[in-house]
Tab-separated table of C-alpha atoms in Angstrom:
chain	number	residue	atom	x	y	z
A	10	UNK	CA	0.000	0.000	0.000
A	11	UNK	CA	1.180	3.510	-0.701
A	12	UNK	CA	1.845	6.204	1.855
A	13	UNK	CA	-1.037	6.148	4.372
A	14	UNK	CA	-1.972	9.779	3.815
A	15	UNK	CA	-3.095	9.851	0.201
A	16	UNK	CA	-5.050	13.108	-0.004
A	17	UNK	CA	-3.885	13.580	-3.600
A	18	UNK	CA	-7.239	15.309	-3.924
A	19	UNK	CA	-8.377	17.948	-1.431
A	20	UNK	CA	-10.827	16.552	1.093
A	21	UNK	CA	-13.810	18.441	-0.376
A	22	UNK	CA	-13.148	16.705	-3.711
A	23	UNK	CA	-13.206	13.296	-2.013
A	24	UNK	CA	-16.581	14.162	-0.505
A	25	UNK	CA	-18.233	15.320	-3.698
A	26	UNK	CA	-20.869	12.857	-4.818
A	27	UNK	CA	-21.710	11.882	-1.242
A	28	UNK	CA	-24.932	12.750	0.562
A	29	UNK	CA	-25.552	11.825	4.176
A	30	UNK	CA	-28.829	11.090	5.862
A	31	UNK	CA	-29.108	13.911	8.373
A	32	UNK	CA	-30.658	11.573	10.938
A	33	UNK	CA	-28.301	8.575	10.937
A	34	UNK	CA	-25.279	10.055	9.134
A	35	UNK	CA	-24.913	7.098	6.751
A	36	UNK	CA	-23.469	7.958	3.327
A	37	UNK	CA	-25.321	7.594	0.013
A	38	UNK	CA	-24.551	8.371	-3.611
A	39	UNK	CA	-25.737	11.958	-4.021
A	40	UNK	CA	-26.952	11.260	-7.557
A	41	UNK	CA	-29.257	8.470	-6.447
A	42	UNK	CA	-30.537	9.228	-2.961
A	43	UNK	CA	-33.680	7.304	-2.023
A	44	UNK	CA	-36.914	9.055	-1.099
A	45	UNK	CA	-36.394	7.855	2.472
A	46	UNK	CA	-33.216	6.550	4.100
A	47	UNK	CA	-33.741	2.764	4.369
A	48	UNK	CA	-31.519	2.574	7.443
A	49	UNK	CA	-33.778	5.021	9.285
A	50	UNK	CA	-37.017	3.512	7.951
A	51	UNK	CA	-36.056	0.177	9.530
A	52	UNK	CA	-37.455	-0.407	13.032
A	53	UNK	CA	-33.946	-0.505	14.521
A	54	UNK	CA	-33.509	3.207	13.753
A	55	UNK	CA	-36.047	6.019	13.301
A	56	UNK	CA	-37.251	8.614	10.831
A	57	UNK	CA	-37.354	12.303	11.823
A	58	UNK	CA	-40.366	13.066	14.038
A	59	UNK	CA	-41.910	15.223	11.302
A	60	UNK	CA	-41.423	12.467	8.722
A	61	UNK	CA	-39.380	14.699	6.424
A	62	UNK	CA	-36.230	13.119	5.015
A	63	UNK	CA	-33.279	15.524	5.071
A	64	UNK	CA	-29.942	15.123	3.324
A	65	UNK	CA	-26.664	16.666	4.385
A	66	UNK	CA	-23.707	17.792	2.297
A	67	UNK	CA	-20.546	16.529	4.064
A	68	UNK	CA	-18.465	19.278	2.449
A	69	UNK	CA	-20.241	21.758	4.745
A	70	UNK	CA	-17.423	21.319	7.258
A	71	UNK	CA	-19.719	21.752	10.254
A	72	UNK	CA	-18.195	19.034	12.426
A	73	UNK	CA	-14.899	18.387	14.154
A	74	UNK	CA	-13.202	15.056	14.835
A	75	UNK	CA	-10.893	14.621	17.834
A	76	UNK	CA	-8.451	11.713	18.061
A	77	UNK	CA	-8.225	10.697	21.726
A	78	UNK	CA	-5.986	8.026	23.262
A	79	UNK	CA	-7.981	5.548	25.377
A	80	UNK	CA	-5.107	3.260	26.288
A	81	UNK	CA	-1.776	2.269	24.807
A	82	UNK	CA	-2.286	1.793	21.026
A	83	UNK	CA	-6.041	2.304	21.170
A	84	UNK	CA	-7.635	5.596	20.110
A	85	UNK	CA	-11.164	6.980	19.792
A	86	UNK	CA	-12.369	9.268	17.002
A	87	UNK	CA	-14.919	11.578	18.604
A	88	UNK	CA	-17.181	13.805	16.514
A	89	UNK	CA	-18.296	17.246	17.622
A	90	UNK	CA	-21.266	18.635	15.668
A	91	UNK	CA	-22.473	17.579	12.249
A	92	UNK	CA	-25.169	14.987	11.660
A	93	UNK	CA	-25.947	11.432	12.668
A	94	UNK	CA	-26.101	9.560	15.947
A	95	UNK	CA	-22.676	10.502	17.305
A	96	UNK	CA	-20.865	7.174	17.227
A	97	UNK	CA	-17.268	6.989	18.390
A	98	UNK	CA	-14.983	5.046	16.057
A	99	UNK	CA	-11.974	3.213	17.470
A	100	UNK	CA	-8.476	2.914	15.980
A	101	UNK	CA	-6.182	-0.005	16.799
A	102	UNK	CA	-2.481	0.709	16.246
A	103	UNK	CA	-0.399	-2.411	15.584
A	104	UNK	CA	3.095	-3.124	14.302
A	105	UNK	CA	1.508	-4.645	11.195
A	106	UNK	CA	-0.769	-1.733	10.325
A	107	UNK	CA	-3.799	-0.124	11.891
A	108	UNK	CA	-7.495	-0.998	11.972
A	109	UNK	CA	-10.450	1.388	12.261
A	110	UNK	CA	-13.502	-0.164	13.909
A	111	UNK	CA	-16.744	1.698	13.163
A	112	UNK	CA	-16.642	4.926	11.164
A	113	UNK	CA	-17.327	8.548	12.103
A	114	UNK	CA	-20.156	10.382	10.357
A	115	UNK	CA	-17.695	13.257	9.815
A	116	UNK	CA	-14.196	13.692	8.429
A	117	UNK	CA	-11.664	16.522	8.589
A	118	UNK	CA	-8.243	16.986	7.039
A	119	UNK	CA	-6.742	17.461	10.511
A	120	UNK	CA	-8.186	14.173	11.777
A	121	UNK	CA	-7.047	12.344	8.650
A	122	UNK	CA	-3.520	13.682	9.153
A	123	UNK	CA	-3.528	12.642	12.809
A	124	UNK	CA	-4.773	9.130	12.024
A	125	UNK	CA	-2.224	8.806	9.205
A	126	UNK	CA	0.509	9.895	11.584
A	127	UNK	CA	-0.226	6.833	13.734
A	128	UNK	CA	0.690	4.505	10.870
A	129	UNK	CA	-0.793	2.953	7.733
A	130	UNK	CA	-4.462	2.013	7.853
A	131	UNK	CA	-4.993	-1.583	6.704
A	132	UNK	CA	-8.707	-2.098	7.304
A	133	UNK	CA	-11.931	-0.261	8.130
A	134	UNK	CA	-14.522	-2.467	9.825
A	135	UNK	CA	-17.992	-1.072	10.563
A	136	UNK	CA	-19.599	-3.330	13.150
A	137	UNK	CA	-23.015	-2.981	11.455
A	138	UNK	CA	-24.856	-0.671	9.000
A	139	UNK	CA	-25.566	2.113	11.518
A	140	UNK	CA	-21.782	2.553	11.680
A	141	UNK	CA	-21.126	2.996	7.928
A	142	UNK	CA	-20.708	6.763	8.426
A	143	UNK	CA	-18.412	8.314	5.798
A	144	UNK	CA	-16.532	5.079	5.221
A	145	UNK	CA	-15.766	5.629	1.522
A	146	UNK	CA	-14.240	9.040	2.268
A	147	UNK	CA	-12.106	7.740	5.148
A	148	UNK	CA	-10.903	4.887	2.964
A	149	UNK	CA	-10.029	7.172	0.052
A	150	UNK	CA	-8.260	9.672	2.314
A	151	UNK	CA	-6.157	7.001	4.010
A	152	UNK	CA	-4.624	5.028	1.213
A	153	UNK	CA	-7.647	3.104	-0.029
A	154	UNK	CA	-7.839	0.838	3.006
A	155	UNK	CA	-10.363	-1.941	2.335
A	156	UNK	CA	-13.762	-1.525	3.976
A	157	UNK	CA	-14.942	-4.801	5.500
A	158	UNK	CA	-18.685	-5.234	5.005
A	159	UNK	CA	-20.516	-8.247	6.402
A	160	UNK	CA	-21.993	-10.047	3.426
A	161	UNK	CA	-25.236	-10.509	5.375
A	162	UNK	CA	-25.579	-6.716	5.730
A	163	UNK	CA	-24.326	-5.537	2.326
A	164	UNK	CA	-27.896	-4.769	1.234
A	165	UNK	CA	-27.776	-1.666	3.478
A	166	UNK	CA	-24.976	0.013	1.546
A	167	UNK	CA	-26.028	3.356	0.065
A	168	UNK	CA	-22.601	3.823	-1.472
A	169	UNK	CA	-20.206	0.986	-2.260
A	170	UNK	CA	-16.573	1.475	-1.206
A	171	UNK	CA	-13.978	1.112	-3.972
A	172	UNK	CA	-12.034	-1.338	-1.831
A	173	UNK	CA	-14.934	-3.347	-0.443
A	174	UNK	CA	-14.128	-6.634	1.279
A	175	UNK	CA	-17.197	-8.797	1.795
A	176	UNK	CA	-16.687	-11.259	4.603
A	177	UNK	CA	-18.457	-13.930	6.614
A	178	UNK	CA	-17.963	-15.571	9.967
A	179	UNK	CA	-14.499	-14.961	11.367
A	180	UNK	CA	-11.319	-13.572	9.827
A	181	UNK	CA	-7.856	-12.609	10.994
A	182	UNK	CA	-7.457	-8.915	10.197
A	183	UNK	CA	-3.845	-8.414	11.307
A	184	UNK	CA	-1.615	-10.412	13.654
A	185	UNK	CA	-3.343	-10.319	17.036
A	186	UNK	CA	-6.555	-8.833	15.585
A	187	UNK	CA	-9.594	-10.992	14.733
A	188	UNK	CA	-13.018	-9.913	13.463
A	189	UNK	CA	-16.000	-12.158	14.125
A	190	UNK	CA	-19.681	-11.839	13.244
A	191	UNK	CA	-21.843	-12.664	16.256
A	192	UNK	CA	-25.155	-11.429	14.841
A	193	UNK	CA	-27.954	-10.194	17.063
A	194	UNK	CA	-28.451	-6.486	16.407
A	195	UNK	CA	-27.998	-7.170	12.655
A	196	UNK	CA	-27.374	-10.593	11.085
A	197	UNK	CA	-23.780	-9.576	10.334
A	198	UNK	CA	-23.135	-7.597	13.540
A	199	UNK	CA	-19.448	-7.950	14.330
A	200	UNK	CA	-16.931	-7.472	17.100
A	201	UNK	CA	-13.168	-7.127	16.825
A	202	UNK	CA	-10.840	-8.824	19.298
A	203	UNK	CA	-7.345	-7.474	19.866
A	204	UNK	CA	-4.681	-9.030	22.055
A	205	UNK	CA	-4.034	-5.600	23.579
A	206	UNK	CA	-0.828	-3.873	24.515
A	207	UNK	CA	-0.743	-5.852	27.776
A	208	UNK	CA	-1.902	-9.098	26.088
A	209	UNK	CA	-4.939	-9.309	28.389
A	210	UNK	CA	-7.339	-8.797	25.506
A	211	UNK	CA	-9.648	-6.023	24.328
A	212	UNK	CA	-13.038	-6.457	22.659
A	213	UNK	CA	-14.330	-3.678	20.399
A	214	UNK	CA	-17.992	-4.577	20.477
A	215	UNK	CA	-19.798	-1.906	18.455
A	216	UNK	CA	-23.243	-2.321	19.891
A	217	UNK	CA	-23.363	-6.043	19.242
A	218	UNK	CA	-22.709	-6.021	22.988
A	219	UNK	CA	-23.284	-2.582	24.515
A	220	UNK	CA	-21.617	-1.529	27.767
A	221	UNK	CA	-24.062	-0.038	30.250
A	222	UNK	CA	-23.587	3.302	32.055
A	223	UNK	CA	-22.548	1.458	35.228
A	224	UNK	CA	-19.311	0.382	33.522
A	225	UNK	CA	-19.737	-3.158	34.901
A	226	UNK	CA	-22.500	-4.736	32.819
A	227	UNK	CA	-23.660	-4.938	29.204
A	228	UNK	CA	-26.906	-5.190	27.272
A	229	UNK	CA	-28.083	-6.961	24.129
A	230	UNK	CA	-30.639	-5.188	21.955
A	231	UNK	CA	-32.257	-5.547	18.544
A	232	UNK	CA	-32.937	-1.784	18.571
A	233	UNK	CA	-31.269	0.578	21.002
A	234	UNK	CA	-33.215	3.798	20.275
A	235	UNK	CA	-36.548	1.958	20.113
A	236	UNK	CA	-35.806	-0.311	23.102
A	237	UNK	CA	-36.431	-3.657	21.389
A	238	UNK	CA	-34.505	-6.357	23.269
A	239	UNK	CA	-32.991	-9.495	21.829
A	240	UNK	CA	-34.342	-12.746	23.194
A	241	UNK	CA	-32.508	-14.363	26.062
A	242	UNK	CA	-31.455	-17.206	23.765
A	243	UNK	CA	-29.786	-14.809	21.314
A	244	UNK	CA	-28.146	-12.794	24.115
A	245	UNK	CA	-26.597	-15.985	25.480
A	246	UNK	CA	-25.499	-17.028	21.992
A	247	UNK	CA	-23.828	-13.658	21.356
A	248	UNK	CA	-22.114	-13.674	24.757
A	249	UNK	CA	-20.871	-17.227	24.334
A	250	UNK	CA	-19.476	-16.304	20.916
A	251	UNK	CA	-17.553	-13.404	22.402
A	252	UNK	CA	-16.378	-15.480	25.352
A	253	UNK	CA	-14.385	-17.757	23.043
A	254	UNK	CA	-11.806	-14.981	23.336
A	255	UNK	CA	-10.011	-13.741	26.426
A	256	UNK	CA	-10.592	-10.034	27.035
A	257	UNK	CA	-10.171	-7.840	30.062
A	258	UNK	CA	-11.659	-4.645	28.555
A	259	UNK	CA	-14.605	-3.950	26.296
A	260	UNK	CA	-15.277	-0.733	24.368
A	261	UNK	CA	-18.579	0.017	22.662
A	262	UNK	CA	-19.235	2.319	19.714
A	263	UNK	CA	-20.023	5.331	21.880
A	264	UNK	CA	-18.125	6.352	25.008
A	265	UNK	CA	-19.141	3.358	27.132
A	266	UNK	CA	-16.646	0.763	28.277
A	267	UNK	CA	-16.040	-2.035	30.776
A	268	UNK	CA	-12.464	-1.571	31.945
A	269	UNK	CA	-11.871	-4.759	33.907
A	270	UNK	CA	-13.034	-8.390	33.944
A	271	UNK	CA	-15.082	-7.634	30.823
A	272	UNK	CA	-15.414	-11.230	29.614
A	273	UNK	CA	-16.979	-12.300	32.910
A	274	UNK	CA	-19.190	-9.198	32.879
A	275	UNK	CA	-20.520	-10.062	29.410
A	276	UNK	CA	-21.378	-13.628	30.405
A	277	UNK	CA	-23.062	-12.529	33.638
A	278	UNK	CA	-24.978	-9.790	31.826
A	279	UNK	CA	-26.285	-12.249	29.234
A	280	UNK	CA	-27.426	-14.622	31.982
A	281	UNK	CA	-29.237	-11.739	33.709
A	282	UNK	CA	-30.841	-10.665	30.410
A	283	UNK	CA	-32.010	-14.221	29.739
A	284	UNK	CA	-33.462	-14.596	33.229
A	285	UNK	CA	-35.518	-11.421	32.889
A	286	UNK	CA	-36.811	-12.349	29.435
A	287	UNK	CA	-37.824	-15.787	30.764
A	288	UNK	CA	-39.926	-14.081	33.428
A	289	UNK	CA	-37.854	-15.340	36.353
A	290	UNK	CA	-38.060	-11.979	38.116
A	291	UNK	CA	-41.663	-11.038	37.390
A	292	UNK	CA	-42.281	-11.024	41.149
A	293	UNK	CA	-40.133	-7.882	41.346
A	294	UNK	CA	-42.278	-5.876	38.938
A	295	UNK	CA	-45.253	-4.932	41.099
A	296	UNK	CA	-48.889	-6.028	41.524
A	297	UNK	CA	-49.373	-7.204	37.932
A	298	UNK	CA	-46.538	-9.681	38.364
A	299	UNK	CA	-47.658	-11.047	41.742
A	300	UNK	CA	-49.652	-14.187	42.288
A	301	UNK	CA	-52.734	-14.270	44.521
């Protein structure tokens, strides 16, 4: 691969031809935008309250992107302003090239330069369609890194990356970095496991497994904004799939994280989720759940 910072074209030129849904921030071909964003029309997301579809021009430059170190060799890309749902992409820095997990719904020349300065980007892996963001622009700006799209979720693409890599199941991304599709939130919903700088393991979970605000537990949902839970059976299946790996920390696709004993927390959280969905704790819910 060539030098990681391509930018042979100015950033605004790379963004021409792209339109973003103003609600979810997912990119589409500007010349063929649908009447309604399919990602938002799906029950896992939502249309604007007034029902009016709005499109955003990413060349407007109305958002910033900060690159923040979370731990040794792991960075977050945090967006300030702009459109979309505000996801926080993660960047793994390895001796064999870097991996972006999930994609910001904004891009700036300064952020591209900072990411490039951390080393060559070898893969961009959105965990699921809500995280597509401006993935074709990030790929083009950073050396044409392949964008890994779960084959099961490719139907949601509104713009096809030049370097698309369709994948299934489990693949080694770089030495010490493995991507695996656990399903649940979307059929192809994926997590990325990294050995970590301390070799204790880190799981980048998107919202296949979402860390809760308490920092000690996780949740398993079909739709997060619309509060549709996965069944207990699927939650256990997803957790067991993740638990094949050793990991001490877990980072979601927003600012949430579990910063210790994360593997055990995921398994315990799935067991709790399953117990509640089976009705084992209905006695705790008030008069309607009591017998007699």
